Short mmCIF file of C-alpha atoms in Angstrom, two decimals:
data_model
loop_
_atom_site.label_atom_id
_atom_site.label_comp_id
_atom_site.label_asym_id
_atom_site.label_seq_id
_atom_site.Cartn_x
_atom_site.Cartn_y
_atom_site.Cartn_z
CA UNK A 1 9.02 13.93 8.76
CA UNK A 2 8.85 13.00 12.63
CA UNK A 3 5.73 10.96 13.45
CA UNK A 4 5.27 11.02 17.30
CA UNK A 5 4.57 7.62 19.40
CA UNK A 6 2.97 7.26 22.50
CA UNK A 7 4.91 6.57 25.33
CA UNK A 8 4.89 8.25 29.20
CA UNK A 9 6.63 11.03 30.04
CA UNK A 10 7.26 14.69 29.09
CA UNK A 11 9.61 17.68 28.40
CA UNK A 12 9.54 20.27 31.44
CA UNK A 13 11.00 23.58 30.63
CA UNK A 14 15.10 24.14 31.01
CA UNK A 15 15.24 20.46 31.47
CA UNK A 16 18.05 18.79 29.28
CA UNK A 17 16.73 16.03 26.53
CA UNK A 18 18.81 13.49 25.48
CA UNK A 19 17.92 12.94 21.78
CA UNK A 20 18.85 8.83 20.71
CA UNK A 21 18.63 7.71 17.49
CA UNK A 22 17.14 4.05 18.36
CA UNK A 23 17.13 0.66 15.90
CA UNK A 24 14.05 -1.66 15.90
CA UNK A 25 16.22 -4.67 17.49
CA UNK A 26 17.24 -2.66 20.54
CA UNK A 27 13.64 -2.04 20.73
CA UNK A 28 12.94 -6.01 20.13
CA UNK A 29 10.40 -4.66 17.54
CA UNK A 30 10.17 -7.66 14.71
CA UNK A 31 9.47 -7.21 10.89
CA UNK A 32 6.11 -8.32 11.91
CA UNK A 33 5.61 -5.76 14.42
CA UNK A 34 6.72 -2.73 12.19
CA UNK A 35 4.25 -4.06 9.64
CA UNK A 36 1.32 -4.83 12.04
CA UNK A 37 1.75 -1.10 12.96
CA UNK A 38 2.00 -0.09 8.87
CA UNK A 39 -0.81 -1.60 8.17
CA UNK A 40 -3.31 0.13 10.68
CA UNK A 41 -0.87 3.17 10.25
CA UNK A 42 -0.26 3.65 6.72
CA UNK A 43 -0.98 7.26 6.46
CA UNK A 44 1.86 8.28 8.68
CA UNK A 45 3.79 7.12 5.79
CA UNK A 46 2.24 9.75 3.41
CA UNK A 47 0.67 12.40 5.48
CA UNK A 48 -3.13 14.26 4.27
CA UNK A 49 -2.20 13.54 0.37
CA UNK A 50 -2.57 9.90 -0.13
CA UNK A 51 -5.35 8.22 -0.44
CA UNK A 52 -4.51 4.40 -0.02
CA UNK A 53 -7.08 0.85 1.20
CA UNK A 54 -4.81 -1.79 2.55
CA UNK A 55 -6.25 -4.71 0.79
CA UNK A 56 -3.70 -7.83 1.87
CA UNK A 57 -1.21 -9.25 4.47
CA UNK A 58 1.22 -11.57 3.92
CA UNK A 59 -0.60 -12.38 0.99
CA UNK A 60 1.18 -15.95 -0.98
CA UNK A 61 1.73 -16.25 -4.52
CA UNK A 62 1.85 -19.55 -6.60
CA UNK A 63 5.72 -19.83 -6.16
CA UNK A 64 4.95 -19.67 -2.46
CA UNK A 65 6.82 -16.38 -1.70
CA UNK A 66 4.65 -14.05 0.69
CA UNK A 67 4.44 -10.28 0.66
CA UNK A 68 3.93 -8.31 3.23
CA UNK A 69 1.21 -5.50 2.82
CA UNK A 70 -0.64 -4.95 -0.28
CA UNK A 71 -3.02 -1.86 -1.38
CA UNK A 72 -4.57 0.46 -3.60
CA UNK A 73 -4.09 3.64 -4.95
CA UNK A 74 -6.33 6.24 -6.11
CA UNK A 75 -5.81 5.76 -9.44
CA UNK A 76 -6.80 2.20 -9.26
CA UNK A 77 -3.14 0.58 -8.82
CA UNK A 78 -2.07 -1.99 -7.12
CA UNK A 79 0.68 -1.11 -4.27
CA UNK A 80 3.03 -3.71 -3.23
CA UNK A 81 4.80 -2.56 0.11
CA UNK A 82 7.86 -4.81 1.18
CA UNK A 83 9.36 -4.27 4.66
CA UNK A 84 12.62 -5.28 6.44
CA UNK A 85 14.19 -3.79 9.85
CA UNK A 86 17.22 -2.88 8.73
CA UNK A 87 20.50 -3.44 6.26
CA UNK A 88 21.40 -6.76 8.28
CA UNK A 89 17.95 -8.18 7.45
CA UNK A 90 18.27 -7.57 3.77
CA UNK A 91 21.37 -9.00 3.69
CA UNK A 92 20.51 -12.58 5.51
CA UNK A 93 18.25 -13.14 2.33
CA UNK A 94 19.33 -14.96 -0.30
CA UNK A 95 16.99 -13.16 -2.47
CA UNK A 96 17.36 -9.32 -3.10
CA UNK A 97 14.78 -6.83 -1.14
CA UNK A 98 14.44 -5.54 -4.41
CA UNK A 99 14.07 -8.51 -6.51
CA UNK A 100 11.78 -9.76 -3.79
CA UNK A 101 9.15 -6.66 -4.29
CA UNK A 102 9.55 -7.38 -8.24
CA UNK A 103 8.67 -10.56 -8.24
CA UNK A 104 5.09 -10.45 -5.97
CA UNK A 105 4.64 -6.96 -8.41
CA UNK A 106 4.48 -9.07 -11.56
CA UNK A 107 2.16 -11.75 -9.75
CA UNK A 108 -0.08 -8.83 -9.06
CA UNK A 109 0.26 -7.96 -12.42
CA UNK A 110 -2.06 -10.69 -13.58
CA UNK A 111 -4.62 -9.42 -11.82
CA UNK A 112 -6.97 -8.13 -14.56
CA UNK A 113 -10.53 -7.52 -12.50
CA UNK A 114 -11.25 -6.30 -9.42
CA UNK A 115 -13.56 -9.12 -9.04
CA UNK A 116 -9.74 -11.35 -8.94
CA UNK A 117 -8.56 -9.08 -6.53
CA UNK A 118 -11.64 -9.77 -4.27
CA UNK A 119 -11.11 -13.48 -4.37
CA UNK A 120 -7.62 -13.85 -4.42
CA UNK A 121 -6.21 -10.89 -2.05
CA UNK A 122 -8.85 -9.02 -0.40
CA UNK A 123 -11.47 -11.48 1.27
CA UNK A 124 -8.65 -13.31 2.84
CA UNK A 125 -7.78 -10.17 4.70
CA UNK A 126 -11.59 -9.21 5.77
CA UNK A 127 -11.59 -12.15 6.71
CA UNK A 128 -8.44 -12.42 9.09
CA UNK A 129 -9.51 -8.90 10.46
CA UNK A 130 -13.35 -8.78 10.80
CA UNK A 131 -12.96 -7.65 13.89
CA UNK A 132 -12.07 -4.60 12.43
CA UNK A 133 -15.43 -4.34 10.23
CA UNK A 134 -19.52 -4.28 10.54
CA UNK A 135 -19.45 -7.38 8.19
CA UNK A 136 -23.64 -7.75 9.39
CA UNK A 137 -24.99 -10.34 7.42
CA UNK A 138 -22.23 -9.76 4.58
CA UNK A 139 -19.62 -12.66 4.18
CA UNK A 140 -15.78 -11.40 4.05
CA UNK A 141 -16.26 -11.62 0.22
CA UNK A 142 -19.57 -9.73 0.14
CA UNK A 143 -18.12 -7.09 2.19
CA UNK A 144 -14.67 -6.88 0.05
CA UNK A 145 -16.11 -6.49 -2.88
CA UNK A 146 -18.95 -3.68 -1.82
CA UNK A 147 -15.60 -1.98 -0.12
CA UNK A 148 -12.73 -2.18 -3.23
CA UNK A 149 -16.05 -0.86 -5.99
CA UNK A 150 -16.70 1.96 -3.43
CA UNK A 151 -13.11 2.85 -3.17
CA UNK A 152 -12.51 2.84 -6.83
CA UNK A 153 -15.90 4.57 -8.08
CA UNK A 154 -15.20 7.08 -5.84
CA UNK A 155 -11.97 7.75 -6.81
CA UNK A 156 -12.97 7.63 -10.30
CA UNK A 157 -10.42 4.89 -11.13
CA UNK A 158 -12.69 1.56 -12.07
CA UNK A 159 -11.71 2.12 -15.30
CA UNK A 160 -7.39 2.16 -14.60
CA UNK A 161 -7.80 -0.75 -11.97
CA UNK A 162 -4.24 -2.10 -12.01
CA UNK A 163 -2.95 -0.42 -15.44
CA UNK A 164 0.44 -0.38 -13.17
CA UNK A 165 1.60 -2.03 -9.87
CA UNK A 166 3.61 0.30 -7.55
CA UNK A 167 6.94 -0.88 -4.93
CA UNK A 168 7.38 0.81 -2.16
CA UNK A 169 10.20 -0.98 -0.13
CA UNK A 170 10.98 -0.46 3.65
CA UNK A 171 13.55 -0.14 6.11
CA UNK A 172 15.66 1.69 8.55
CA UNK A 173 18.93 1.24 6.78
CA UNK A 174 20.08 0.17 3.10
CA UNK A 175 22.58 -1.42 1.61
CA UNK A 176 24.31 0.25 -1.50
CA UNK A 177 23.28 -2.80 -3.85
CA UNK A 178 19.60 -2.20 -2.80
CA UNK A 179 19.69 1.30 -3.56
CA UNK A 180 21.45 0.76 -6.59
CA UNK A 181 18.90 -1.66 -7.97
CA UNK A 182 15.77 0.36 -7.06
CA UNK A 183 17.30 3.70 -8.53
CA UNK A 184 17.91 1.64 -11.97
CA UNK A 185 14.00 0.54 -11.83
CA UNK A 186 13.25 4.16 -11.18
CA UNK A 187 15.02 5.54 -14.22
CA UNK A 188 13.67 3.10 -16.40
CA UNK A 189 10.35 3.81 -15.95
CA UNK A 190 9.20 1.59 -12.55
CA UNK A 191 7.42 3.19 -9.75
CA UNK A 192 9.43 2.34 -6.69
CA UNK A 193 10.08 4.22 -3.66
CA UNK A 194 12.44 4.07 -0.65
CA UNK A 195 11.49 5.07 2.72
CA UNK A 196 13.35 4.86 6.07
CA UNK A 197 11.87 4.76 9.14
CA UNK A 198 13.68 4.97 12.02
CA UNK A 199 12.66 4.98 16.14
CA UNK A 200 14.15 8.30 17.40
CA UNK A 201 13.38 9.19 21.17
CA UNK A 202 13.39 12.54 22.40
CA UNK A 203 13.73 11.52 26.69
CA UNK A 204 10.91 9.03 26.75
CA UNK A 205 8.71 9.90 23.43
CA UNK A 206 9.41 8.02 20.66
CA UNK A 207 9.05 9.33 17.42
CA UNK A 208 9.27 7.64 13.59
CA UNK A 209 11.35 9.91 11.70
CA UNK A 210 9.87 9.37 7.99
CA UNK A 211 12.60 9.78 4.78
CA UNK A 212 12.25 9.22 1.41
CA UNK A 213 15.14 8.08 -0.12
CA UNK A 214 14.54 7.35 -3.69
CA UNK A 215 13.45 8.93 -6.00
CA UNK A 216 16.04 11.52 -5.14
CA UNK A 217 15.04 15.12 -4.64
CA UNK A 218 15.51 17.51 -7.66
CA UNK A 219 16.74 20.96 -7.26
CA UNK A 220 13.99 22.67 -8.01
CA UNK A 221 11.91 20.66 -4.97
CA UNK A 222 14.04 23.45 -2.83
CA UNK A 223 12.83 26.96 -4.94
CA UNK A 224 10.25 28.60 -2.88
CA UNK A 225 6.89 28.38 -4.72
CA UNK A 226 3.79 31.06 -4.99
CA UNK A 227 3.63 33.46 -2.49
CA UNK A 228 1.55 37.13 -3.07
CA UNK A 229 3.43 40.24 -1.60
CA UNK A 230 3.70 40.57 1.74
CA UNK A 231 2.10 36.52 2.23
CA UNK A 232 3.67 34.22 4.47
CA UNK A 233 2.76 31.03 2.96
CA UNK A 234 4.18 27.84 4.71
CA UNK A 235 4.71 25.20 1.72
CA UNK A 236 6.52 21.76 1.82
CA UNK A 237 6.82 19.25 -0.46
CA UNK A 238 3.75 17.06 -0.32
CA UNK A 239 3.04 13.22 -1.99
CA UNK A 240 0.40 12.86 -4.59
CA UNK A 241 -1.67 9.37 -6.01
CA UNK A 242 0.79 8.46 -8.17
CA UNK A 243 3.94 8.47 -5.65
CA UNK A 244 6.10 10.95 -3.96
CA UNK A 245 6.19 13.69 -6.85
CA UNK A 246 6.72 17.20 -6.20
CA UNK A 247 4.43 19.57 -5.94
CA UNK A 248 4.31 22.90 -3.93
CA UNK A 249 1.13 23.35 -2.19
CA UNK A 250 -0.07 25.72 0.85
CA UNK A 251 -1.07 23.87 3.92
CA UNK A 252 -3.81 23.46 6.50
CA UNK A 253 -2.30 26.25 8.68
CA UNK A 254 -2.05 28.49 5.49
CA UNK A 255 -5.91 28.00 4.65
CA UNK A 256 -5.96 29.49 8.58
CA UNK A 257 -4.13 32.26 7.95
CA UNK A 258 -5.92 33.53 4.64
CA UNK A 259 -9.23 32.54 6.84
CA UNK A 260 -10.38 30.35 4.19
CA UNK A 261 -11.86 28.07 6.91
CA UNK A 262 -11.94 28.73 10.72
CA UNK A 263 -12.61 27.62 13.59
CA UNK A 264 -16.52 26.45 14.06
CA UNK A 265 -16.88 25.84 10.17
CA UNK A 266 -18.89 23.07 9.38
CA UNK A 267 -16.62 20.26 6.64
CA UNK A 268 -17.48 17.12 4.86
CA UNK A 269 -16.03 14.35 2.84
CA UNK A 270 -17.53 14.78 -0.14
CA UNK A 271 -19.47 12.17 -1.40
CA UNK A 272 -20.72 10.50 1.55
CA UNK A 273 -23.87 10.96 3.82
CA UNK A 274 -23.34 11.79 7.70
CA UNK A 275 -19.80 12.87 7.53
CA UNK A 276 -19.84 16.51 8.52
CA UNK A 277 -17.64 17.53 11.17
CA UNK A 278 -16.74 20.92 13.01
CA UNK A 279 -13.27 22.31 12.49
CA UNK A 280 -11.15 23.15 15.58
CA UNK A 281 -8.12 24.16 14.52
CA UNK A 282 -5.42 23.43 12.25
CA UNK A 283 -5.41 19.83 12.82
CA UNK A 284 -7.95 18.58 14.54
CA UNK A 285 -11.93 18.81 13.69
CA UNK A 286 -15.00 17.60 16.16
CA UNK A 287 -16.76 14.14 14.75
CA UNK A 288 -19.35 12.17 16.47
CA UNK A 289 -18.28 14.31 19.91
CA UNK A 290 -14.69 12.99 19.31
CA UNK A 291 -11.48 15.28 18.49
CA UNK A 292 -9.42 13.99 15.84
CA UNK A 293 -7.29 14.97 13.24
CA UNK A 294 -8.89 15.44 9.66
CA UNK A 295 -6.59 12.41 8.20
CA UNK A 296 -8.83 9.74 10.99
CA UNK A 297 -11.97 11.86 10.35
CA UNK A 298 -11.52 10.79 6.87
CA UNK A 299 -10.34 7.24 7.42
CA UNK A 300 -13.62 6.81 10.03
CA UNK A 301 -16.10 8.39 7.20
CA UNK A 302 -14.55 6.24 4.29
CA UNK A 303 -13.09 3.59 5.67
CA UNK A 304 -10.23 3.97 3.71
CA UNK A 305 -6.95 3.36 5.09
CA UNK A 306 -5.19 6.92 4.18
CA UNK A 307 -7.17 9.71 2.69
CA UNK A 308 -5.92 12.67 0.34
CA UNK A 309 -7.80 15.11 2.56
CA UNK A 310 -7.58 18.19 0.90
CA UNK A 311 -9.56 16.27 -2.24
CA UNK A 312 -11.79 14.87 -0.31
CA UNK A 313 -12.98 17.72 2.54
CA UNK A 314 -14.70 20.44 1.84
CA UNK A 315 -16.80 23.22 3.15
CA UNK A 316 -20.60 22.16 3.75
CA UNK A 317 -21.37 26.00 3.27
CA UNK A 318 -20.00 26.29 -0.67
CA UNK A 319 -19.30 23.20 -1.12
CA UNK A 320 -16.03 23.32 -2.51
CA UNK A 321 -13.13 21.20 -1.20
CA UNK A 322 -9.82 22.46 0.08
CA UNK A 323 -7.91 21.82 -2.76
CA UNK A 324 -10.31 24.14 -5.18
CA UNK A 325 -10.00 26.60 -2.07
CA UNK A 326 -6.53 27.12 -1.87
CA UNK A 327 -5.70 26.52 -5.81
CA UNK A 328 -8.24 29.70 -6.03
CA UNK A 329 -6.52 31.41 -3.67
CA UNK A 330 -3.44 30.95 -5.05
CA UNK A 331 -4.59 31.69 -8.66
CA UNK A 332 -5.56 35.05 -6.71
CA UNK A 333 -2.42 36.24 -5.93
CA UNK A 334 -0.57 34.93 -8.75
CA UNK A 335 -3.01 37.51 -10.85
CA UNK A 336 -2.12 40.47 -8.09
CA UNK A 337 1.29 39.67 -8.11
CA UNK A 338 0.96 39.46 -12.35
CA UNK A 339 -1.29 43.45 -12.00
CA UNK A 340 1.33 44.85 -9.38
CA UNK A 341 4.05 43.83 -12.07
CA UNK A 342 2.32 45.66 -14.78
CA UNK A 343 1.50 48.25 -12.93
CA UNK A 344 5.47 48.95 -12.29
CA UNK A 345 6.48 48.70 -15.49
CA UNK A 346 4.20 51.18 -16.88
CA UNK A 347 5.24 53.49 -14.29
CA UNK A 348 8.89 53.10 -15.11
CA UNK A 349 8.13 53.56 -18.89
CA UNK A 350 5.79 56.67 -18.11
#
């Protein structure tokens, strides 16, 4: 996945690009840079199907180690995300990347309310960033706490707050002992991800190309999924609430083409008040007077950092969400496909 960066400058036709794989040194980008950007950005990491709230920075635990970004999941887990530049930086620690992430993942593992998390992780933050939110006459721990219940009640996961902590680690490059460790967690049972990120520039914009690299990919995450005869459905593997798993799912451009929604349709977030929004296109709807893509429309409405938004959206006119849409649809032409089948074989056995 290539997440574009803003920087001057453009592509004219027949005009040769150089295409340079960058590193975040060359670029004198710091670990705390690449996390500053994560943690206003963290949706680039997992597209429309996450739904994530940042909840902590460098947040220190009573053996006085500090981890980077911490959040929550949709099912009400707590996400630890560790991040280094590169191979070189994890090896100038004398502690393991991935012993590192373990470590601050069993400290959240105490964490038994989310009443704890308030006052030991989340407050702190609000209160480091309230420039970023309408605090009114709500102190930092007021505010936290009205936030983290609204995020879990919505997402229907008060009652699994923390029943698991999550690792996802961080970098542009790994070192073989790294990915050694992490795959060993993985196949016993720990939810840990990989991801590089890399700075690739295509002339003068920079892009973040975005790869997962553990779990590894199973065959099967290569078969081509549902399609009806004659459909041209556009599917990639997506992430869900519990991690990258597979699943095969249409897309927003696929919803287009079986004119499930359209242009000029009015959308919500379901669940809360003034969120509708006009759809443009394909990726961007019209909120408040302002084109965005559906991923911020959700963020603005919620407040969330990241937003599953094919959960969440749905048509004001039937009120159904995007998901139910295209699962329908889908269901649809699984039965043609099923009644076209039948239809053959009685017509060879006649």
């Amino acid at each position: 996945m290539y997440i574009p960066v803003t920087f001057d400058g453009g592509i004219q036709r027949n005009e040769a690009i150089e295409i340079k794989v960058r590193n975040f040194k060359d670029l004198n980008l710091q670990e705390r840079h690449i996390e500053e950007f994560l943690r206003k950005n963290i949706n680039l990491l997992f597209g429309d199907d996450q739904t994530l709230l940042v909840v902590g920075q460098q947040v220190r635990n009573a053996s006085n180690g500090i981890s980077d970004l911490t959040a929550i999941d949709a099912d009400g887990n707590i996400v630890l995300i560790e991040i280094k530049r590169d191979v070189q930086d994890i090896k100038a620690r004398k502690e393991p990347f991935e012993f590192q992430a373990i470590r601050y993942a069993a400290s959240y593992a105490k964490i038994s309310t989310p009443e704890s998390l308030v006052e030991l992780v989340y407050s702190s933050y609000i209160e480091i960033h309230k420039d970023e939110y309408e605090l009114g006459d709500l102190t930092p721990s007021e505010k936290a706490r009205r936030e983290l219940n609204k995020f879990l009640s919505s997402n229907d996961a008060l009652k699994t707050f923390n029943k698991k902590q999550r690792i996802i680690l961080i970098a542009s490059s790994f070192d073989e002992q790294t990915l050694s460790a992490v795959a060993w967690l993985i196949a016993n049972g720990v939810d840990a991800l990989c991801l590089n990120i890399t700075p690739v520039f295509m002339g003068e914009q920079g892009f973040l190309r975005i790869e997962k690299i553990l779990p590894p990919a199973q065959l099967d995450d290569f078969y081509v999924g549902l399609a009806g005869e004659g459909s041209t459905i556009k599917e990639e593997i997506i992430s869900t609430d519990s991690g990258f798993n597979r699943t095969w799912l249409p897309r927003m451009d696929q919803l287009f083409e079986w004119e499930l929604i359209k242009a000029g349709d009015s959308i919500e977030i379901k669940e809360f008040e003034s969120s509708e929004a006009i759809i443009i296109d394909d990726t961007l709807v019209r909120f408040n007077g302002e084109e965005i893509s559906y991923n911020n429309w959700g963020k603005k409405v919620t407040g969330w950092s990241s937003i599953s938004i094919y959960e969440w959206a749905m048509l004001s006119s039937i009120k159904k969400t995007l998901h139910e849409l295209r699962m329908e649809k889908m269901a649809e032409l699984e039965e043609a496909k099923a009644s076209q089948g039948e239809k053959v074989q009685n017509e060879e056995v006649g």
